[in-house]
Coordinates of C-alpha atoms in Angstrom, one line a residue:
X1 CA 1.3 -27.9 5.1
X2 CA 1.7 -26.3 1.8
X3 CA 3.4 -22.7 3.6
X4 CA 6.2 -25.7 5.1
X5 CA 6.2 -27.2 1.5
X6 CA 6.8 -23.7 0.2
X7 CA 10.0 -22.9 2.5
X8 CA 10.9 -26.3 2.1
X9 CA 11.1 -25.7 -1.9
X10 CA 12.9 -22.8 -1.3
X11 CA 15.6 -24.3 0.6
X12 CA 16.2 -26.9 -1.5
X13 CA 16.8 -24.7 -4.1
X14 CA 19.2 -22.6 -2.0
X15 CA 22.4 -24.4 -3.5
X16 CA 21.2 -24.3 -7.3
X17 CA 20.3 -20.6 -7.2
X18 CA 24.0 -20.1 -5.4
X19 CA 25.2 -22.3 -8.7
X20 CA 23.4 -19.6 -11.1
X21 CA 24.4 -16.5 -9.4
X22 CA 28.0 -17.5 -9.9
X23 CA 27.4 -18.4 -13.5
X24 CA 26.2 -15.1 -13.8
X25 CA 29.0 -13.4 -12.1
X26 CA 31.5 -15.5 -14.5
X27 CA 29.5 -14.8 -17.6
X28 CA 29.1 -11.4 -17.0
X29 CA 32.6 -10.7 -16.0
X30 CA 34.5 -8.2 -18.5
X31 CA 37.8 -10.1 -18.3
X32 CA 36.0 -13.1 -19.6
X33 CA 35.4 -12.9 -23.2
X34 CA 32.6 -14.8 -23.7
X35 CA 30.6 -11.6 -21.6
X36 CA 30.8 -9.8 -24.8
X37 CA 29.6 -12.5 -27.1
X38 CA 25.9 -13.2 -27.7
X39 CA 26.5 -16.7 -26.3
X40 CA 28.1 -15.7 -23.0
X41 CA 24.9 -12.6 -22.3
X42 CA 22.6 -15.4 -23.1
X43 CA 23.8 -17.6 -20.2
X44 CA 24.3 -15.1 -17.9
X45 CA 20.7 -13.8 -18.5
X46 CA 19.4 -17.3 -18.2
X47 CA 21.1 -17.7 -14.6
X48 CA 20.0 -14.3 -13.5
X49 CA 16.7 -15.1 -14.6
X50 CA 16.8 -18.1 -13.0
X51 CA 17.7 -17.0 -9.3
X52 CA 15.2 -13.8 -9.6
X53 CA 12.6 -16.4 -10.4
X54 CA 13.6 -18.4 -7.2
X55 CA 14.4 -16.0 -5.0
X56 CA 13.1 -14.2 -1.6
X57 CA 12.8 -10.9 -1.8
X58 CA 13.6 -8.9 1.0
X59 CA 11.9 -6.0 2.5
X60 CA 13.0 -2.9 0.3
X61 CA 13.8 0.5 1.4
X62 CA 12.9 3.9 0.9
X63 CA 16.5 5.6 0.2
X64 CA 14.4 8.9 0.4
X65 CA 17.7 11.1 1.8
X66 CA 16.6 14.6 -0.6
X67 CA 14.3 16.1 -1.8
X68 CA 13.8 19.9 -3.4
X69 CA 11.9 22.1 -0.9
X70 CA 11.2 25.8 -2.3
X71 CA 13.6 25.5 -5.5
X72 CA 16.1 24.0 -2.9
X73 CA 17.6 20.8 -1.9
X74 CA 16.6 19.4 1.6
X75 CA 17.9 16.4 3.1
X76 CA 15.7 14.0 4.4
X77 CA 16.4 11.5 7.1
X78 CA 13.9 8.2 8.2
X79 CA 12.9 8.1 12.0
X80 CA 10.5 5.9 13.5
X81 CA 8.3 7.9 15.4
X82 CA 5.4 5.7 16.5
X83 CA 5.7 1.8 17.0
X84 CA 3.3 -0.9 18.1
X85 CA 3.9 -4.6 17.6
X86 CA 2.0 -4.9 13.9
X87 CA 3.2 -1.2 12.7
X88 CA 5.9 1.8 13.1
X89 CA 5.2 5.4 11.5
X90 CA 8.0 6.5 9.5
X91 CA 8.1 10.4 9.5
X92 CA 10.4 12.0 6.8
X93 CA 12.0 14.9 7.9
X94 CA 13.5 17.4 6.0
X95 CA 16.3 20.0 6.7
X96 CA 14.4 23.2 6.2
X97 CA 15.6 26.5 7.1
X98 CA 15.0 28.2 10.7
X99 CA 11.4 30.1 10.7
X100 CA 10.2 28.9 7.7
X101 CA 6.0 28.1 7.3
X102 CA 5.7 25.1 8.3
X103 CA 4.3 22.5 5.5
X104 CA 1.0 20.3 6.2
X105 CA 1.7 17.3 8.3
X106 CA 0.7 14.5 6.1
X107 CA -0.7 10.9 7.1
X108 CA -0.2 8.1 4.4
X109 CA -1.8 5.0 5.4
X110 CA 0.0 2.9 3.2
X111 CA -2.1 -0.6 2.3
X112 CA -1.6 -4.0 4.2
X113 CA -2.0 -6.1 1.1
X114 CA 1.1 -7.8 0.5
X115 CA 3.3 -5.5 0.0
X116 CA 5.4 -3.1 2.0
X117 CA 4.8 0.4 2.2
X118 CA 7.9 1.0 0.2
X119 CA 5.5 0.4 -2.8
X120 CA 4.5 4.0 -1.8
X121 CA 7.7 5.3 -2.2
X122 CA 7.1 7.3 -5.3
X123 CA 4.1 8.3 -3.9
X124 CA 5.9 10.1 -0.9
X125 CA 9.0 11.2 -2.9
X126 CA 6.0 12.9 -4.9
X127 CA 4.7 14.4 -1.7
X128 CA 8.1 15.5 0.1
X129 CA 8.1 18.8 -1.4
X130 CA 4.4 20.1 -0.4
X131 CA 3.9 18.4 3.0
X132 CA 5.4 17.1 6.1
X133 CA 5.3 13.4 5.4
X134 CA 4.2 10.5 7.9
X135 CA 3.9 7.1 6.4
X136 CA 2.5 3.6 8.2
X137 CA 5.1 0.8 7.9
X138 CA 3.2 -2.6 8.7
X139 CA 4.8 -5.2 9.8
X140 CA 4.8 -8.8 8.5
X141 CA 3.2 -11.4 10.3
X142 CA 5.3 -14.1 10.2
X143 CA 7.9 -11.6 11.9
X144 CA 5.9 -11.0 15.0
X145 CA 5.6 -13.6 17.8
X146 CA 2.2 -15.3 19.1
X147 CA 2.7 -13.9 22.4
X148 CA 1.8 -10.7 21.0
X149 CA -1.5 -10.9 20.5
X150 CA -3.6 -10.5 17.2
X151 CA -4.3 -8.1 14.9
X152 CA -7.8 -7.4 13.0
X153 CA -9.5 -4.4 11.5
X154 CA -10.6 -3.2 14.6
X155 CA -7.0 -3.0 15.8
X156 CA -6.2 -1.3 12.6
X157 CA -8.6 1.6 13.1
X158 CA -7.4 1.9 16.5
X159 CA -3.5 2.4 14.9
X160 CA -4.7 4.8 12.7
X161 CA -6.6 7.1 15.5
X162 CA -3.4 6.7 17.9
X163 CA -1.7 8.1 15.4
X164 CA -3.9 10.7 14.6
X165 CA -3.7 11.9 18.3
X166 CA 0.4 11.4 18.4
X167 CA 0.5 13.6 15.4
X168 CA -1.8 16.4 16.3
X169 CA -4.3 18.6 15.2
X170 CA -4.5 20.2 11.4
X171 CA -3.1 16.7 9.6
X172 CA -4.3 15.8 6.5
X173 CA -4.4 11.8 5.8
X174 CA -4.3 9.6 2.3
X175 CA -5.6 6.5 2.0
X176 CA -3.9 4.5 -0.8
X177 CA -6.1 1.4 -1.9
X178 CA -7.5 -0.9 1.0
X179 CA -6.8 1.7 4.0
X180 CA -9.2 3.9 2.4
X181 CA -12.1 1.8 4.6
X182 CA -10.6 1.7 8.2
X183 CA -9.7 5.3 7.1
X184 CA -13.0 6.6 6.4
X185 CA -14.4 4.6 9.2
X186 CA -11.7 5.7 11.8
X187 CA -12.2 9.3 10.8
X188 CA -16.6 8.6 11.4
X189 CA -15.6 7.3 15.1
X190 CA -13.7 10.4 15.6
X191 CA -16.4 12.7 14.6
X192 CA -19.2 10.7 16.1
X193 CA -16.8 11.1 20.0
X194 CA -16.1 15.4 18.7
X195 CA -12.2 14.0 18.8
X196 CA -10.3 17.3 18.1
X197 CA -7.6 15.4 16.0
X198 CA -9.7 14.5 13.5
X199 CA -7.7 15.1 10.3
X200 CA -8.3 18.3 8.1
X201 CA -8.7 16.5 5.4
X202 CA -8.6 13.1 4.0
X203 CA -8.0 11.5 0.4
X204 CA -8.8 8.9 -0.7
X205 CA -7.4 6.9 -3.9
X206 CA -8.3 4.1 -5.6
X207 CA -10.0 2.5 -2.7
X208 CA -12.4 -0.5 -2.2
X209 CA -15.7 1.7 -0.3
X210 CA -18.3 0.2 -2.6
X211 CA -17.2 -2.7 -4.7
X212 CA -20.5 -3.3 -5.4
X213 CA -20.2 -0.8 -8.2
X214 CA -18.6 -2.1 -11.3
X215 CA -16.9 -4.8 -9.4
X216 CA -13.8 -6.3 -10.4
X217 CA -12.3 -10.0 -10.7
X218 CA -11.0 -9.2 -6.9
X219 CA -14.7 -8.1 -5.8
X220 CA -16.0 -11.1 -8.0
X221 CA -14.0 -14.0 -6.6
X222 CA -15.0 -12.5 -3.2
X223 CA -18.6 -12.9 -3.9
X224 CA -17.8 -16.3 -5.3
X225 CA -17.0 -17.8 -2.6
X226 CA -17.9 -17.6 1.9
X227 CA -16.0 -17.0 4.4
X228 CA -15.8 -20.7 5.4
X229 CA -13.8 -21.0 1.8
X230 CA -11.6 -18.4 2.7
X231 CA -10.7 -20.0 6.2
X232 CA -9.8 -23.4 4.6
X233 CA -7.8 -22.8 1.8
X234 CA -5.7 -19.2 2.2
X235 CA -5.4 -19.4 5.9
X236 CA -1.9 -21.0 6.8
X237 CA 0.1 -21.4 10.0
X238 CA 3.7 -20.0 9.6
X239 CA 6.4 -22.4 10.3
X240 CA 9.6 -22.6 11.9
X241 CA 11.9 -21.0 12.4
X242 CA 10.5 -17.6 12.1
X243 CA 9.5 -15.7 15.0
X244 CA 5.9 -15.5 14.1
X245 CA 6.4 -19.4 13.9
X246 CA 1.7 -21.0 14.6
X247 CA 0.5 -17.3 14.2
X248 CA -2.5 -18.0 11.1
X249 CA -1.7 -16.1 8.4
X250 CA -2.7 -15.4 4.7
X251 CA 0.8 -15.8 3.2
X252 CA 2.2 -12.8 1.1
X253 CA 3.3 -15.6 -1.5
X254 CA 0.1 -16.6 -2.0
X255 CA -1.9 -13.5 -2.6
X256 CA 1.2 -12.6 -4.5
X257 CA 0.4 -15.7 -6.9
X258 CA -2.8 -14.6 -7.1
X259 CA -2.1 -10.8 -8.7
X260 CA 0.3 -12.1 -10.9
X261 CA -2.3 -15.1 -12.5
X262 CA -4.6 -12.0 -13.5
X263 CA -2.0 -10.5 -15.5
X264 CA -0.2 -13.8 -16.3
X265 CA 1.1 -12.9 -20.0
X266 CA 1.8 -9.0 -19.2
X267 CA 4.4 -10.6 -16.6
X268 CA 5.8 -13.7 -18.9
X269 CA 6.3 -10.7 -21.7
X270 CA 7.8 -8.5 -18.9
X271 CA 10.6 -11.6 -18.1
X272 CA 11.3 -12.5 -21.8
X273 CA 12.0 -8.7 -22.3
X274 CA 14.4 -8.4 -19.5
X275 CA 16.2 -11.7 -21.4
X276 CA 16.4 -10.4 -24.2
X277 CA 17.6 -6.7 -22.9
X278 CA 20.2 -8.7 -20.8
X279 CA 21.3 -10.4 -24.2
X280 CA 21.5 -7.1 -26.0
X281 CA 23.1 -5.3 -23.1
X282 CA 20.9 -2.9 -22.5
X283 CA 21.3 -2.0 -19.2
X284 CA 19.3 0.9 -18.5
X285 CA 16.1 -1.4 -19.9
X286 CA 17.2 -4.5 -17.3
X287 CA 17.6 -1.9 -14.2
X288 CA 14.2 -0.6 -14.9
X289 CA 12.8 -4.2 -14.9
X290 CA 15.0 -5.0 -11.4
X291 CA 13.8 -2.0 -10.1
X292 CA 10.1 -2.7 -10.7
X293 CA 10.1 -6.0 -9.7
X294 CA 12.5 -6.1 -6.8
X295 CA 9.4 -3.9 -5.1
X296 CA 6.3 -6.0 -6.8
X297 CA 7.9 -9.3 -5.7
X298 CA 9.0 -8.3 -1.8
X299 CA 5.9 -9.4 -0.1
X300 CA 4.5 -9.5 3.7
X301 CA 2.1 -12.1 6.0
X302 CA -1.3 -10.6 7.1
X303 CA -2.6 -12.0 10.0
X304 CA -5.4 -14.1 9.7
X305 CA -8.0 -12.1 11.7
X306 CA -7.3 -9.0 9.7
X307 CA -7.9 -10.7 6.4
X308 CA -10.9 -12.2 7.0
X309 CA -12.8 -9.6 8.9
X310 CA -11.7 -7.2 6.0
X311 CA -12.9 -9.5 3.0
X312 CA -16.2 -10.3 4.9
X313 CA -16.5 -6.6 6.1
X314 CA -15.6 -5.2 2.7
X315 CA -15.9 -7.7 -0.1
X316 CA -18.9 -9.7 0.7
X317 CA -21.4 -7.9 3.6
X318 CA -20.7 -4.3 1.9
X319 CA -21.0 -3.3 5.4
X320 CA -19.4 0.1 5.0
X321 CA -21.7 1.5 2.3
X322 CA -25.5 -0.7 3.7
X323 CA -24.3 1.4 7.3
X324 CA -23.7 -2.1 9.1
X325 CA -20.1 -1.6 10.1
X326 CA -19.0 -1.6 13.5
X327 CA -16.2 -0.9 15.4
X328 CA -15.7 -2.6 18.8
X329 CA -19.4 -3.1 18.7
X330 CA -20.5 0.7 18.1
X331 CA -21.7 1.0 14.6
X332 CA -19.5 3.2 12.4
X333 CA -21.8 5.9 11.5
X334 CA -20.1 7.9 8.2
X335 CA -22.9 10.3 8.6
X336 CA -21.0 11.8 11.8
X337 CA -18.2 13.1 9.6
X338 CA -19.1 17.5 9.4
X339 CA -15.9 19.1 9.7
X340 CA -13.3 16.6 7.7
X341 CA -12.9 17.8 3.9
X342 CA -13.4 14.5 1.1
X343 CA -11.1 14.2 -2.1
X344 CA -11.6 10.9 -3.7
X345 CA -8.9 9.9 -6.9
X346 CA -9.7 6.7 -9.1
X347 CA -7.9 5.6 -12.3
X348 CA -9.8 5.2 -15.6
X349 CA -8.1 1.6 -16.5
X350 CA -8.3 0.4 -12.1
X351 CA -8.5 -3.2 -12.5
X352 CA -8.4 -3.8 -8.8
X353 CA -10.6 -0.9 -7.3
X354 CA -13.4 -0.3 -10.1
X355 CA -14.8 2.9 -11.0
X356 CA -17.1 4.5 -8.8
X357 CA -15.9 2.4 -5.7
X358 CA -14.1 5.5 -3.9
X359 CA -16.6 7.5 -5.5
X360 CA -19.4 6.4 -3.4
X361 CA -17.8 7.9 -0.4
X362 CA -19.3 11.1 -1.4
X363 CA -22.8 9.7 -1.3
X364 CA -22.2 8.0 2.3
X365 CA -20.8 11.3 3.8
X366 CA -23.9 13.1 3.5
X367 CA -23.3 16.0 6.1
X368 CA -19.7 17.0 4.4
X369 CA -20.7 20.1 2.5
X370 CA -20.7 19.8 -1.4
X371 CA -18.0 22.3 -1.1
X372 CA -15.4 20.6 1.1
X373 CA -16.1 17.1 -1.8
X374 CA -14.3 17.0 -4.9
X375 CA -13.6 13.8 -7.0
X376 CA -11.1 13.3 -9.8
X377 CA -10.6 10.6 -12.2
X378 CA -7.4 10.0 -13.5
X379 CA -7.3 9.1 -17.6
X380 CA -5.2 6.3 -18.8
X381 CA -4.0 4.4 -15.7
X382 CA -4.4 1.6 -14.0
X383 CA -4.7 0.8 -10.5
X384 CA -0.8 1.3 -9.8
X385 CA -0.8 5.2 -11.7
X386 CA -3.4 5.9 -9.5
X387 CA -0.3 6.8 -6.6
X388 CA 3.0 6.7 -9.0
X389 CA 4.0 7.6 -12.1
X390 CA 4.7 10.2 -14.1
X391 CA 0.9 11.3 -14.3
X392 CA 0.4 11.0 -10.8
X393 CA 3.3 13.6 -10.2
X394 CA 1.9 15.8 -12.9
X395 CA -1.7 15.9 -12.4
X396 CA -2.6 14.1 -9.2
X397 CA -0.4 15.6 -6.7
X398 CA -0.9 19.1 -7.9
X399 CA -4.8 18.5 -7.4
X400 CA -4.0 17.0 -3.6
X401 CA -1.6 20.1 -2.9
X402 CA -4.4 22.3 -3.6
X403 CA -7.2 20.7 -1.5
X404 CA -4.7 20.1 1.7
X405 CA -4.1 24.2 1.3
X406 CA -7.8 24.8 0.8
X407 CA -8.7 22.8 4.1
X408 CA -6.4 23.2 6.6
X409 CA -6.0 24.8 9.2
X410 CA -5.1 28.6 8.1
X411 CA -7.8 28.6 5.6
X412 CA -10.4 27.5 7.7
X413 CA -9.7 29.8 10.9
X414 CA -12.0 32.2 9.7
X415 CA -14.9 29.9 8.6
X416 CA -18.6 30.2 10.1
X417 CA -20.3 27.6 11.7
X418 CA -22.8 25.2 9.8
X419 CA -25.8 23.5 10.1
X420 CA -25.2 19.9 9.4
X421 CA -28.1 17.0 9.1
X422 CA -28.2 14.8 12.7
X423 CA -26.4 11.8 12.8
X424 CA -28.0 8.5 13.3
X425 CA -27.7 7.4 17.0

C-alpha cells in the first residue's frame, strides 16, 4: 500500500503546491514591489522551494537540435528508430555534407536505474561530434500495460543484441553504469554464436562487473540483506490510474530516496543554497540548481523481474565474474569474446561503482589481446564525472575517440588472424 499512499500524498498536496506557485508568480513579479525587496525574494523562494520539494518531475528531454561537426555547425534531429514495449533507440542524426566519411555508429546503453536516459545527455552532446550516436530510451514501468508481458535481464540482453543487428556491422557500444553487465554478457553470447554484428568495440564506464572489489554502500546493503528481503519491502504493485496499473515494480521514488539518504547533507546544502541564491537574485546560480535537479529528480519504475534478477545476478551471486551467469539457460561464457576491443573508464572518488569493479573485465576477457585492452582512471570525480562534466569532455572522450578509431572497422581491414585460447564449452 505505501506506492497508493505515495500518490495519495501527492494529490492531496496538488491544491497547496498550486497555492505556492502562485505566490511565487506574485512575489516574483517586477510590477510588484515587494520582488525587489529582501522580504518579497524570501517568500517567493520559500514557495518555489516548496512546490520543487513536492513536485513530479516529468520525463526530461534531450533538446540536442546542434552540434559542431568538423569546425562546423550541424543540426541534429531525434528519431526513434527501434521500439519494443520496455525500450525505443533514439538515433541522433546530424546534417552533414553529401560524401563526407562517415563517423562511427555509436551504441550508448544508457542505465535502467531510475532515471531516464536524458541523464546521459551530456554524455552524447559530448559524443555528437566524433560519432554517429544511438542512445537506449527505457521506458518506465508503470507506463506499460500488464498485457505486455514482463521484462528481466534476460530480455534486456536480448534488446541490446536486436539492436546490435538493426544497427549493423562496425558499431562501437558504451556501457554507462549498470548496462555495462548485460553489455559485456550480450557481446560474450554474440561471440560464443560467431554473430557478425558483434560491436567493434565496447566501453565500459563506471560499471558494476565485480563489486566484490572495494565494494561500496550499494554493493554492501546488497550483501546485507537476501533476495526474500528485497521481494517484501521494495517490490510494489503500481496503482491506478496508470496504464501499468498491478505490474510489480521497484518504484523510481523509492530508489530515488535511497541515493539521496547517502548523500543526505550534500542535498540539504544544495536546497539551502538555491534559497539563499533565490534571495540574492542570483539567477545564473538558481538555473544551474533547476537544471541539475530537474534531471536528478525525474525518475522511472523498473519492473520487478529485472530488479531482482539483476541485484541477485550482480550484487549478491557475483555470477558474472565466478563464470555462473546464464542467459536463457546457456551460460554466458566472457571467455568467447576474441575479436571485440575492451576500454574500461572508472572515476577515482565513484561512490556507487568502486574502483577496480569495471576493471576486472580485463581479467575475465582472457582471449581479448592485451593490445585491444586499455583502462583509464579518471582523477577527481565521482560516479556522475565519470560520463559528464567538464573532465569528461576534456580528457575522457578524447581517450574514447581514439580507441573507436583504433578498432573499427578501417583499421582493422588489414589485420592478421590470431590464435586465441578455446572457450569453455
Amino acid at each position: 500500500m505505501f506506492y497508493q499512499l505515495y500518490e495519495s500524498t501527492h494529490a492531496a498536496l496538488q491544491p497547496a503546491r498550486a497555492y505556492a506557485d502562485a505566490v511565487r508568480l506574485f512575489y516574483s513579479n517586477p510590477l510588484n514591489p515587494f520582488s525587489h525587496m529582501p522580504l518579497g525574494r524570501s517568500v517567493a523562494a520559500m514557495a518555489e522551494l516548496f512546490e520543487r520539494t513536492t513536485r513530479r518531475y516529468g520525463k526530461p528531454q534531450f533538446d540536442l537540435d546542434k552540434t559542431v561537426v568538423d569546425w562546423k555547425p550541424a543540426a541534429v534531429t531525434e528519431r526513434i528508430v527501434w521500439s519494443r514495449p520496455f525500450c525505443n533507440l533514439i538515433h541522433f542524426e546530424r546534417a552533414l555534407p553529401e560524401g563526407r566519411r562517415p563517423d562511427p555508429k555509436l551504441l550508448i546503453v544508457a542505465p535502467m536505474s531510475g532515471h531516464y536516459a536524458t541523464l546521459l545527455r551530456g554524455t552524447v552532446e559530448a559524443m555528437l561530434p566524433h560519432a554517429d550516436v544511438y542512445i537506449t530510451d527505457w521506458t518506465d514501468a508503470r507506463m506499460v500495460p500488464v498485457s505486455e508481458g514482463k521484462f528481466d535481464l534476460d530480455d534486456y540482453i536480448d534488446y541490446v543484441i536486436d539492436m546490435f543487428h538493426m544497427l549493423g556491422p562496425d558499431t562501437h557500444v558504451m556501457g554507462v553504469c549498470q548496462p555495462s553487465v548485460p553489455v559485456l554478457a550480450a557481446v560474450a553470447v554474440m561471440e560464443a554464436r560467431g554473430d557478425r554484428f558483434a560491436p567493434a568495440t565496447m566501453t565500459l564506464m563506471g560499471g558494476p562487473i565485480d563489486t566484490r572489489r572495494n565494494p561500496t554502500a550499494v554493493n554492501l546493503l546488497a550483501e546485507k540483506k537476501n533476495i526474500d528481503w528485497f521481494r517484501d519491502n521494495v517490490i510494489m504493485q503500481v496503482p491506478w490510474p496508470a496504464p501499468g496499473f498491478s505490474r510489480d515494480v521497484y518504484p523510481g521514488f523509492l530508489q530515488l530516496s535511497g541515493f539521496m539518504t547517502m548523500n543526505l547533507d550534500r542535498h540539504i546544502i544544495a536546497h539551502k543554497d538555491f534559497f539563499m541564491h533565490l534571495v540574492k537574485n542570483d539567477g545564473d546560480s538558481a538555473e544551474k540548481h533547476r537544471d541539475f535537479y530537474d534531471e536528478y529528480l525525474a525518475v522511472m519504475d523498473l519492473t520487478a523481474e529485472f530488479y531482482l534478477q539483476t541485484v541477485e545476478t550482480v550484487f549478491m551471486r557475483h555470477s558474472l565474474p565466478k563464470g555462473e551467469m546464464t542467459h536463457r539457460g546457456q551460460p554466458v561464457d566472457l571467455a568467447a569474446i576474441r575479436n571485440v576491443a575492451l576500454f574500461t573508464v572508472e572515476g577515482e572518488n565513484d561512490d556507487i561503482s568502486g574502483l577496480g569493479q569495471t576493471q576486472a573485465a580485463h581479467d575475465l576477457c582472457v582471449n581479448i589481446p592485451d593490445e585491444m585492452k586499455a583502462h583509464y582512471m579518471q582523477p577527481a570525480v565521482g560516479h556522475y564525472g565519470v560520463f559528464n562534466g567538464s573532465r569528461f569532455r576534456a580528457e575522457i572522450v578524447p581517450r574514447i575517440v581514439d580507441f573507436m578509431a583504433s578498432y573499427g572497422a578501417a583499421a582493422r581491414k588489414n589485420a592478421k588472424p590470431r590464435l586465441v585460447r578455446e572457450a569453455r564449452a
